[in-house]
Every structure is written in structure tokens, then in C-alpha cells.
Short mmCIF file of C-alpha atoms in Angstrom, two decimals:
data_model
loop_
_atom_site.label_atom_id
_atom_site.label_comp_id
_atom_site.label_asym_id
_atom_site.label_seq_id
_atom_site.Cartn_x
_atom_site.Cartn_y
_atom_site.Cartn_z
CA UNK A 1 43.94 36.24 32.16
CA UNK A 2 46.38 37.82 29.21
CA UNK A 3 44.34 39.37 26.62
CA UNK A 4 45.24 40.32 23.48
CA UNK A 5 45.16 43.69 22.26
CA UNK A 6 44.21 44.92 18.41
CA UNK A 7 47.19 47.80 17.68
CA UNK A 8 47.02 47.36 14.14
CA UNK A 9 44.10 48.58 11.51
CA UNK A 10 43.19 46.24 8.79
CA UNK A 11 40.41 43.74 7.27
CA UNK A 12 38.22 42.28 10.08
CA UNK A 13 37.62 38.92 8.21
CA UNK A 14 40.28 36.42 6.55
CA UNK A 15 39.63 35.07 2.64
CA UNK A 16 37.59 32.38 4.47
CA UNK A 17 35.12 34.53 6.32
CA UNK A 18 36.44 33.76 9.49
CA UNK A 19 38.08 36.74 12.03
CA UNK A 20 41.73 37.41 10.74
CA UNK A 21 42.44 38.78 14.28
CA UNK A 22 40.44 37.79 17.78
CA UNK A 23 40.85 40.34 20.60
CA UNK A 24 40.10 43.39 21.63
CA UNK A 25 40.87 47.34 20.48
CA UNK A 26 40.19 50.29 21.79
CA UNK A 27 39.43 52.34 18.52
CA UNK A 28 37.58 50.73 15.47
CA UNK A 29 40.50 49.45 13.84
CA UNK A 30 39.67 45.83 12.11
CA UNK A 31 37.69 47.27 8.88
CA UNK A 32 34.01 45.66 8.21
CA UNK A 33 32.99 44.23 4.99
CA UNK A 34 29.81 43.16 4.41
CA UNK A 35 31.11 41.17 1.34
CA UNK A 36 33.80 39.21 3.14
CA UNK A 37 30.84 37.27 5.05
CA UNK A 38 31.05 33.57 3.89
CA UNK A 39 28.84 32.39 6.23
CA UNK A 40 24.70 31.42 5.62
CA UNK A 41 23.26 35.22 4.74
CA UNK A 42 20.31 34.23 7.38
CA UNK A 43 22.75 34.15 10.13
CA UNK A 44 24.17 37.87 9.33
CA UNK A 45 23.32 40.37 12.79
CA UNK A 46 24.12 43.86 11.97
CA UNK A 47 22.40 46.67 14.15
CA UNK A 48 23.10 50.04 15.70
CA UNK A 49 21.03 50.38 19.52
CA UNK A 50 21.47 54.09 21.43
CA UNK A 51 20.84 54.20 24.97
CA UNK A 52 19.85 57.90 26.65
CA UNK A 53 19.15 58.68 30.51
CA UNK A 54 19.20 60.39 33.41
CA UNK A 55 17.88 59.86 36.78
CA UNK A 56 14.28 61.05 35.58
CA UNK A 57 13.89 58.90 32.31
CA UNK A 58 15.43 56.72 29.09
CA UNK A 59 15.14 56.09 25.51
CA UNK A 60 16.46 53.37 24.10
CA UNK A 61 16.69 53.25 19.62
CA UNK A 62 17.68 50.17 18.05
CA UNK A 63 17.79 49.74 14.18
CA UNK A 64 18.62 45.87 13.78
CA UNK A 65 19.21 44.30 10.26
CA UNK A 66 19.13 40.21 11.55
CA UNK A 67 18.79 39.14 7.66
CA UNK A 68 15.22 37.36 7.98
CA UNK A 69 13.80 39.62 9.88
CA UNK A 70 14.41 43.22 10.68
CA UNK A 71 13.48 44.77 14.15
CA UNK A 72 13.31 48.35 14.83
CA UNK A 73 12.85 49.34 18.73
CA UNK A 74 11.10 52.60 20.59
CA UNK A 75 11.71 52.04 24.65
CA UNK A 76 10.82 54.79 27.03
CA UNK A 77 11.06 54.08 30.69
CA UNK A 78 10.33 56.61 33.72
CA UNK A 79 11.91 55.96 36.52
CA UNK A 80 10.07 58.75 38.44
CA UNK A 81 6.85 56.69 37.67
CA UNK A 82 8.28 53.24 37.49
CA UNK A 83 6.87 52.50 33.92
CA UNK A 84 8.13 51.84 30.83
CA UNK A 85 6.99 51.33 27.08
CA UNK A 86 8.63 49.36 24.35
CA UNK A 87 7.30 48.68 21.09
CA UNK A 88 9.14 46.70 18.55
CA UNK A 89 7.60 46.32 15.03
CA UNK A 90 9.62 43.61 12.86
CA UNK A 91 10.29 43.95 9.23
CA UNK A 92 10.36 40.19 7.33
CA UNK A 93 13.24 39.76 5.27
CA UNK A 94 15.33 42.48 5.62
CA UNK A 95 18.63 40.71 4.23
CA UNK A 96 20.77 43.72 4.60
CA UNK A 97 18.72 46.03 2.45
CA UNK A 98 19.06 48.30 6.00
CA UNK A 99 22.23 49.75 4.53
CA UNK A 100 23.44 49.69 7.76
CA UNK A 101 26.63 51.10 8.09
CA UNK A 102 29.90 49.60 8.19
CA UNK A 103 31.66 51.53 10.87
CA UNK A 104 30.52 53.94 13.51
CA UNK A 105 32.89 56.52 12.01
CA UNK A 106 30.24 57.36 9.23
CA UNK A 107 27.32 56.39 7.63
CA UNK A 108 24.16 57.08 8.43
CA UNK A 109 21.13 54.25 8.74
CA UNK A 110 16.88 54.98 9.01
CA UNK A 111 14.40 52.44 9.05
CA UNK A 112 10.52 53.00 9.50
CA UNK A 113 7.33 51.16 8.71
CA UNK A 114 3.30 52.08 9.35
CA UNK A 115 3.39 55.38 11.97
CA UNK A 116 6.99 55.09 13.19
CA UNK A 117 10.12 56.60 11.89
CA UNK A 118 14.26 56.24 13.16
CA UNK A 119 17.17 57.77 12.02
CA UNK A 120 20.55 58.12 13.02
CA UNK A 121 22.84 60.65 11.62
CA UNK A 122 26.63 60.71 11.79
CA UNK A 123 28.00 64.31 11.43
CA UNK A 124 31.00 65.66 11.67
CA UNK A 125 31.39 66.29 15.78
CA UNK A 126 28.14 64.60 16.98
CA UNK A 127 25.71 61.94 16.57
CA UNK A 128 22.16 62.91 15.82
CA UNK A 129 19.10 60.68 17.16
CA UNK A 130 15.46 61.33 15.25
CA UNK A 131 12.27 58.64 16.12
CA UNK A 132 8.59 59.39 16.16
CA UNK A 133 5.88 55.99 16.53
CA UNK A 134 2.07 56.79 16.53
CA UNK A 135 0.07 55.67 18.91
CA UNK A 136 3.11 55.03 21.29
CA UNK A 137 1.55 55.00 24.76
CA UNK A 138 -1.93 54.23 24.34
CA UNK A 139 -3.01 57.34 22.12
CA UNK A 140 0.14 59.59 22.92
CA UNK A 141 2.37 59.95 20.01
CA UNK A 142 6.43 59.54 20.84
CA UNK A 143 8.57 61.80 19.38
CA UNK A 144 12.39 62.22 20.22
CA UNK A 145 15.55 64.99 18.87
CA UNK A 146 18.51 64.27 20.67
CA UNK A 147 22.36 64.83 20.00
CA UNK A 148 25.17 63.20 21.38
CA UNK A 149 28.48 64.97 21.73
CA UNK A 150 31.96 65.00 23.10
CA UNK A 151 32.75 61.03 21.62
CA UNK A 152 35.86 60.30 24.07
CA UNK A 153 39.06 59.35 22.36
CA UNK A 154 39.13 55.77 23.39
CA UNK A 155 36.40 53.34 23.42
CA UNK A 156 35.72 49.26 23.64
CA UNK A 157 36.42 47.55 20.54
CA UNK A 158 36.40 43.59 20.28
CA UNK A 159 36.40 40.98 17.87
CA UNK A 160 34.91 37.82 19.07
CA UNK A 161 34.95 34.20 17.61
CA UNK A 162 32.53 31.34 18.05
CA UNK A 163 33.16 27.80 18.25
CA UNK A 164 31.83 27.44 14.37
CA UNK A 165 33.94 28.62 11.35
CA UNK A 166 32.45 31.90 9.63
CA UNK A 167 31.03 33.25 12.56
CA UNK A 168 31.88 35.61 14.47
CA UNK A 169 31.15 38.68 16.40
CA UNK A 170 32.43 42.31 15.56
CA UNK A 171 31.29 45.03 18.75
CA UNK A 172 31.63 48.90 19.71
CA UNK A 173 30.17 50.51 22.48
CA UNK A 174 31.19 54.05 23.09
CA UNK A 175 30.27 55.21 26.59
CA UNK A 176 29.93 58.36 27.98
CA UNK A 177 28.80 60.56 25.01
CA UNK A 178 27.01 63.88 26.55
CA UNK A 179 23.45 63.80 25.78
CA UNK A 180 21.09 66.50 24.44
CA UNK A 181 17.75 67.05 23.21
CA UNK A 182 13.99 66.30 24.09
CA UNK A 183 11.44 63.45 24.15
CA UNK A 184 8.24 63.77 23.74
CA UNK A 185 5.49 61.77 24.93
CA UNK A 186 2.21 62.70 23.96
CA UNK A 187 1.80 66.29 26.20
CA UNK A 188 4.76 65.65 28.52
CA UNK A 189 8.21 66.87 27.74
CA UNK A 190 11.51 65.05 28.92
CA UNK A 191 14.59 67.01 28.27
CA UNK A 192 18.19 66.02 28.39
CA UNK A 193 20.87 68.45 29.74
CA UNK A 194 24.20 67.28 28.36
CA UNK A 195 25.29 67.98 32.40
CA UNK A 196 23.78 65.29 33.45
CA UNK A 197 22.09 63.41 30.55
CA UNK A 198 24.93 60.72 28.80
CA UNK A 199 24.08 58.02 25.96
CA UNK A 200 25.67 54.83 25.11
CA UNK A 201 25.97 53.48 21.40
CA UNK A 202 26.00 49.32 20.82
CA UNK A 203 26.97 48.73 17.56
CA UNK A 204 27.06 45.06 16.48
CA UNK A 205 27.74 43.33 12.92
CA UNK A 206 28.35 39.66 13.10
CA UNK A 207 27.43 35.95 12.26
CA UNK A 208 25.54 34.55 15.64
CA UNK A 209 24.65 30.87 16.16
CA UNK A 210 21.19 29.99 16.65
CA UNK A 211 20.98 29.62 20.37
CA UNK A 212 23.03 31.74 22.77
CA UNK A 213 22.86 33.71 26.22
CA UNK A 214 24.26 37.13 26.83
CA UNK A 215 25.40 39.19 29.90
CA UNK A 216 25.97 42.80 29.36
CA UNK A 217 26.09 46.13 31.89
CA UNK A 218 26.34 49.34 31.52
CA UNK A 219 27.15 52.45 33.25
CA UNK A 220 28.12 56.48 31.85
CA UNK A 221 28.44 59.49 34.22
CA UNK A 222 30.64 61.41 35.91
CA UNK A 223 32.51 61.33 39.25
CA UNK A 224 33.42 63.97 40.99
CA UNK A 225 32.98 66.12 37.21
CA UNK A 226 34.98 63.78 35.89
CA UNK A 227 33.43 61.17 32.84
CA UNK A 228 33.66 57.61 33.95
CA UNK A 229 31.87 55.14 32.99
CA UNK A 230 32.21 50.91 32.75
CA UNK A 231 31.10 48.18 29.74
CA UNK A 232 30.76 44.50 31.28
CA UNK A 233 30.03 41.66 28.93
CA UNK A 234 29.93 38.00 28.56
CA UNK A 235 28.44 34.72 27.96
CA UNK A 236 28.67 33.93 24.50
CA UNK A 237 31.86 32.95 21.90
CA UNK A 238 35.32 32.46 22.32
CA UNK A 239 36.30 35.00 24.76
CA UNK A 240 40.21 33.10 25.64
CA UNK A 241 41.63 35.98 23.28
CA UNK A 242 39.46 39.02 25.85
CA UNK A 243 36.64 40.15 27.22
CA UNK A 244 34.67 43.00 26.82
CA UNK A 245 35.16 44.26 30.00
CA UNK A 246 36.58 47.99 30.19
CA UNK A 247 36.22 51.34 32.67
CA UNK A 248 36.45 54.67 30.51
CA UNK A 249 37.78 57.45 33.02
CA UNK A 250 38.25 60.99 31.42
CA UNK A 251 38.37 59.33 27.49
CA UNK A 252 40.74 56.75 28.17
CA UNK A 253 39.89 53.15 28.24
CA UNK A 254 41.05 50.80 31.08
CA UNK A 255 41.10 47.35 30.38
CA UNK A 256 39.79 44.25 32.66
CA UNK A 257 40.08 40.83 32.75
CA UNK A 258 37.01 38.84 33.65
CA UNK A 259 33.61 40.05 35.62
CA UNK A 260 30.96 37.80 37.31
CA UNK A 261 27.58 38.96 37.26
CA UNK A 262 25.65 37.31 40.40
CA UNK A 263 22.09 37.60 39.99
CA UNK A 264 20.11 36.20 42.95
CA UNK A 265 18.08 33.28 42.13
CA UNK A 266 18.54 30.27 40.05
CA UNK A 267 18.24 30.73 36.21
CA UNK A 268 14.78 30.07 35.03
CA UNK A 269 13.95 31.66 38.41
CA UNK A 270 15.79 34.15 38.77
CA UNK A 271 14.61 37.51 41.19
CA UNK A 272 15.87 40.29 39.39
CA UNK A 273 14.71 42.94 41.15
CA UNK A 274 16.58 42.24 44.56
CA UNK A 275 20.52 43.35 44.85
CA UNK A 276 22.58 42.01 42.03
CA UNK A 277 26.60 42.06 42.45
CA UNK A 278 29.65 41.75 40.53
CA UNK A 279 33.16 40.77 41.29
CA UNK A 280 36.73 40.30 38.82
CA UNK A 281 38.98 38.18 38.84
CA UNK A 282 41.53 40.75 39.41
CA UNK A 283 39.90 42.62 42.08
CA UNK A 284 39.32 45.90 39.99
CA UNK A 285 35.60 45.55 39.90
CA UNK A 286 33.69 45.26 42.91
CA UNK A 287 30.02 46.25 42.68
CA UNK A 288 26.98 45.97 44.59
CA UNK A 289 23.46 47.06 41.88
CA UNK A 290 20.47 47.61 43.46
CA UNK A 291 17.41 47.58 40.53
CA UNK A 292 15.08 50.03 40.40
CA UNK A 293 12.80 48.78 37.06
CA UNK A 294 12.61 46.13 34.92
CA UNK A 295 12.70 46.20 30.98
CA UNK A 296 11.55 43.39 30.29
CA UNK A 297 10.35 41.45 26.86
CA UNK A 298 9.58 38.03 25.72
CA UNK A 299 8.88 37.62 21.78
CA UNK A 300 8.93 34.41 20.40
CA UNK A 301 7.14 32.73 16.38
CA UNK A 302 6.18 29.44 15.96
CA UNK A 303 8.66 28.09 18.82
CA UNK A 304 11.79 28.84 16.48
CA UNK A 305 12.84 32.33 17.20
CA UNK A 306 12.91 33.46 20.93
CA UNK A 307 14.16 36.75 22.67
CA UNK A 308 13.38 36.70 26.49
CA UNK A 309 14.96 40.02 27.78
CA UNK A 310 15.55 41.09 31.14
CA UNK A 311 17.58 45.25 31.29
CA UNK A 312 17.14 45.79 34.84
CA UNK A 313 17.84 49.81 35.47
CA UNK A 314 19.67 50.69 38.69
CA UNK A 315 22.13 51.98 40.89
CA UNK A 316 25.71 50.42 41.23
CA UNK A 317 27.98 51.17 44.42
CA UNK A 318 31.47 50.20 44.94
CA UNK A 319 34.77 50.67 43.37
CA UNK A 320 36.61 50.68 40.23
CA UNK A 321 40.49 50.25 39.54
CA UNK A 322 41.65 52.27 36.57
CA UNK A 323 45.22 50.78 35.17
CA UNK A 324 47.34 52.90 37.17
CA UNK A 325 46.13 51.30 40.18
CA UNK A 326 43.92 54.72 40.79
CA UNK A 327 40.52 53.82 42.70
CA UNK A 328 37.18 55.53 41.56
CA UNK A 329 34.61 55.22 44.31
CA UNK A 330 30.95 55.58 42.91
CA UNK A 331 27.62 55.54 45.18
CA UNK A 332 24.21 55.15 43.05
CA UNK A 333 25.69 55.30 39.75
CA UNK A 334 22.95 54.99 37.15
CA UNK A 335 23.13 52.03 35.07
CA UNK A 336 21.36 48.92 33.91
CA UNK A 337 22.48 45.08 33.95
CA UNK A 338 20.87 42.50 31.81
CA UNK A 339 20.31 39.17 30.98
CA UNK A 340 18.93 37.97 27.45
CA UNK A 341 18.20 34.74 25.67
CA UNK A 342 17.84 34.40 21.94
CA UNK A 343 16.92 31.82 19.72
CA UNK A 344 17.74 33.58 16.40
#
């Protein structure tokens, strides 16, 4: 499929509230204003989420700002144990008093309640991760430092429209930032050696309709000491202008057309934990990902809102095609692949 490519900065939104520009970039060049929204302020979605792992453990941090109801996230999974932790305390009415920020270039945003604490920092070469919950895993306190460096030059940027006017969705994920620091978990320590330890940052601000399903996979790392890493997305909006789907090789971003995710079992039913795979339409993305845990979360109030999320952690295998027709060849490259249903 063509897809159209953002090459010029400028405002994000038209005089109507609606995207001046649908496509996708691969620096943050449509500019974010909060005040250009004309859409229903209950429908506004603005949050920052920061993945960290390697093959031991991860720590996923989300500060989310959904308008009537803020949601600040703690996950900690072990994949030498096969557990994991999340705890997600909700804030009622939020409407943007986050402050989140309106581009990942600076600004910082915190967000904390009743034992827990998050804040993320933007300085001047790195990103800077703080959280600490009480009472985190059973008694055990959780308490996390952790810096991100060495932000490649060229990231995925996209714009996305819904079917609806004034809405719209406005995405960054940077891949591949080198990860550094230590989590804490009550006694035990969990450090992250920027060798082998690499965070992701979604960053979303948008108007969503109430009822929608999202694909999204993940992968940062490095092949044969070379970054690489891979952002797969879809299910949701207007996507004829482009996907979200994009390899990062060395800082550069390589651009795809459209991914299938095949996830055995019908929905509803699905068996997430057996071999998932995914195929393009172009041939540049053929993976097989075999699971090893399952995030997974169901939160719903009085039958209106719903989130029923499924991040399955794993290993992907197969190969990659960057633009210049080079092949990248990766065997158990850590990653995760989810599936998530909201009725927000």
C-alpha cells in the first residue's frame, strides 16, 4: 500500500479540531496543542507508558490522563519466575490537570496518590524513570531509578484519523533507548545494564471513540551489536494514509506496509500462550513468537468502561527487510505482542 509520509513540521490539528495532516513521520514533527481539541473534553487520551527489560525481568510505567478518569500503572514481571504484578490505582476526573506534556522533546509529567509515586523527567541527553508503590507485592515495597539513553535519530511518528470528525490519534514510540538503573522489590534487587537492558516509550495524545480494539508489538535489542528493533500496530482508525508499522536498524527507521498478527484461536477464545505469527503484505516481516508469560488485566465499572488486556512476553524468530533490501535474521528476540479491548 502507498503511505504517506509527514516531511514537514507544523500544527497537528486544523481550525476544526480535526488532523490537518494524516500519515506517518519519523521525527515529532506535527506540533500538539491541547487547546486546538474541539472535540467532547471526556473523550481527550493523553498518556506517556515506558517499557524496560531484559531476559531476567520488566517494568512497565504508565502515567495516563483519559479526562474522567486518570490511571497511573506499576507492572513488574519475572520471567525467571514466571510472575508478574500490576497494580493500577485510578484517579476520577483528571481532565488534563496531569500537565502532561505536549511533546516527548520536553516536559516533564508525575502523578501519585495514597503510597505510590511516578515521575518522568526529560533532561537534556536522557530520560529519567522514578516510581515507588507501598505495599506492591504483598508487603514488599516497589521502588525503581532507571535512565534511558542513546534516543536514536529516527523514530515512529503517526497521525491517525477515525471515522468521526474531531478525533483523532497522535502516537510516538521510540525504540531501542539503552536502559539503566535498578528495581527494587521489597529485598531483591533487579538491575539493568544498558548492554543488554533497552526501554521503549508509548506516548499517546488523542480523541478515541468509545469502543475500539488494538494490536500492537514490540521488540528493542541488538543483532549482532547492532540496535534493531520493530513497532507493529493496528486495528483501530483510518489507517489508508499508513500504518504504524516500522524496523529501527542502527537509528534509522524503515518503513512497512501492513502486518498480520495471527493469534491461534478464535477471538473470545483465543490461546495466547501457544506460537503466535506474523506476516506483511510485502514480505519484509516474517515472524514466528513463541510466549513465554502473560500480562494480563481485565478492569471494567458499572458495565460502561472496559479494558481487557492481553501483553503476552516472548521470543520472536524470523526475518526482517530493512529498505535497502538488507535482511536481519533474529532467533529469540525479546519482545511482547498484545491484544486489548477498551470501552472508554
Amino acid at each position: 500500500m502507498d503511505q504517506h509520509e509527514i516531511t514537514t513540521a507544523g500544527p497537528l490539528l486544523d481550525g476544526q479540531g480535526n488532523l490537518r495532516e494524516a500519515g506517518y513521520a519519523k521525527k515529532m514533527l506535527p506540533v500538539y496543542n491541547r487547546n486546538m481539541i474541539h472535540g467532547n473534553a471526556l473523550r481527550i487520551k493523553e498518556w506517556d507508558y515506558y517499557l524496560v527489560m531484559n531476559g531476567q525481568f520488566a517494568l512497565a510505567l504508565t502515567i495516563a490522563d483519559n479526562s474522567y478518569m486518570g490511571l497511573d500503572s506499576i507492572s513488574f514481571l519475572n520471567f525467571w519466575e514466571n510472575t508478574q504484578t500490576t497494580k493500577s490505582p485510578m484517579r476520577l476526573m483528571p481532565l488534563g490537570t496531569t500537565g502532561m506534556p505536549a511533546s516527548t522533546a520536553e516536559g516533564d509529567c508525575a502523578s501519585g496518590g495514597r503510597g505510590y509515586s511516578l515521575l518522568f523527567r526529560r533532561e537534556e541527553d536522557k530520560r529519567v524513570l522514578f516510581a515507588h508503590m507501598d505495599r506492591f507485592q504483598g508487603q514488599d515495597a516497589l521502588d525503581a531509578n532507571i535512565e534511558l539513553m542513546d534516543e536514536p535519530e529516527e523514530s515512529m511518528v503517526i497521525c491517525t484519523p477515525f471515522n468521526k470528525p474531531g478525533h483523532f490519534y497522535f502516537n510516538q514510540k521510540i525504540n531501542c533507548l539503552r536502559a539503566k538503573g535498578k528495581v527494587t522489590v521489597g529485598e531483591e534487587e533487579f538491575m539493568l545494564d544498558p548492554a543488554d537492558s533497552f526501554g521503549v516509550l508509548d506516548w499517546g495524545r488523542g480523541v478515541w471513540t468509545y469502543h475500539n480494539t488494538w494490536y500492537w508489538a514490540s521488540g528493542s535489542g541488538l543483532v549482532d551489536g547492532v540496535t534493531f528493533g520493530f513497532n507493529l500496530g493496528c486495528g483501530f482508525g483510518d489507517t489508508s494514509a499508513a500504518t504504524e508499522n516500522m524496523l529501527f536498524y542502527n537509528g534509522k527507521a524503515h518503513k512497512l506496509s501492513k502486518i498480520r498478527f495471527k493469534i491461534p484461536g478464535r477471538r473470545r477464545k483465543r490461546r495466547y500462550m501457544e506460537q503466535w505469527e506474523f506476516t506483511s503484505d510485502d514480505g519484509r516481516f516474517e515472524m514466528r513468537f513463541d510466549p513465554i508469560l502473560d500480562r494480563s488485566a481485565c478492569s471494567s465499572a458499572v458495565g460502561l468502561i472496559k479494558s481487557d488486556q492481553h501483553q503476552i512476553f516472548g521470543k520472536f524468530t524470523g526475518l526482517a527487510i530493512l529498505d535497502d533490501g538488507s535482511e536481519i535474521f533474529i532467533k529469540d528476540f525479546l519482545g511482547f505482542a498484545e491484544e486489548v479491548e477498551n470501552k472508554w
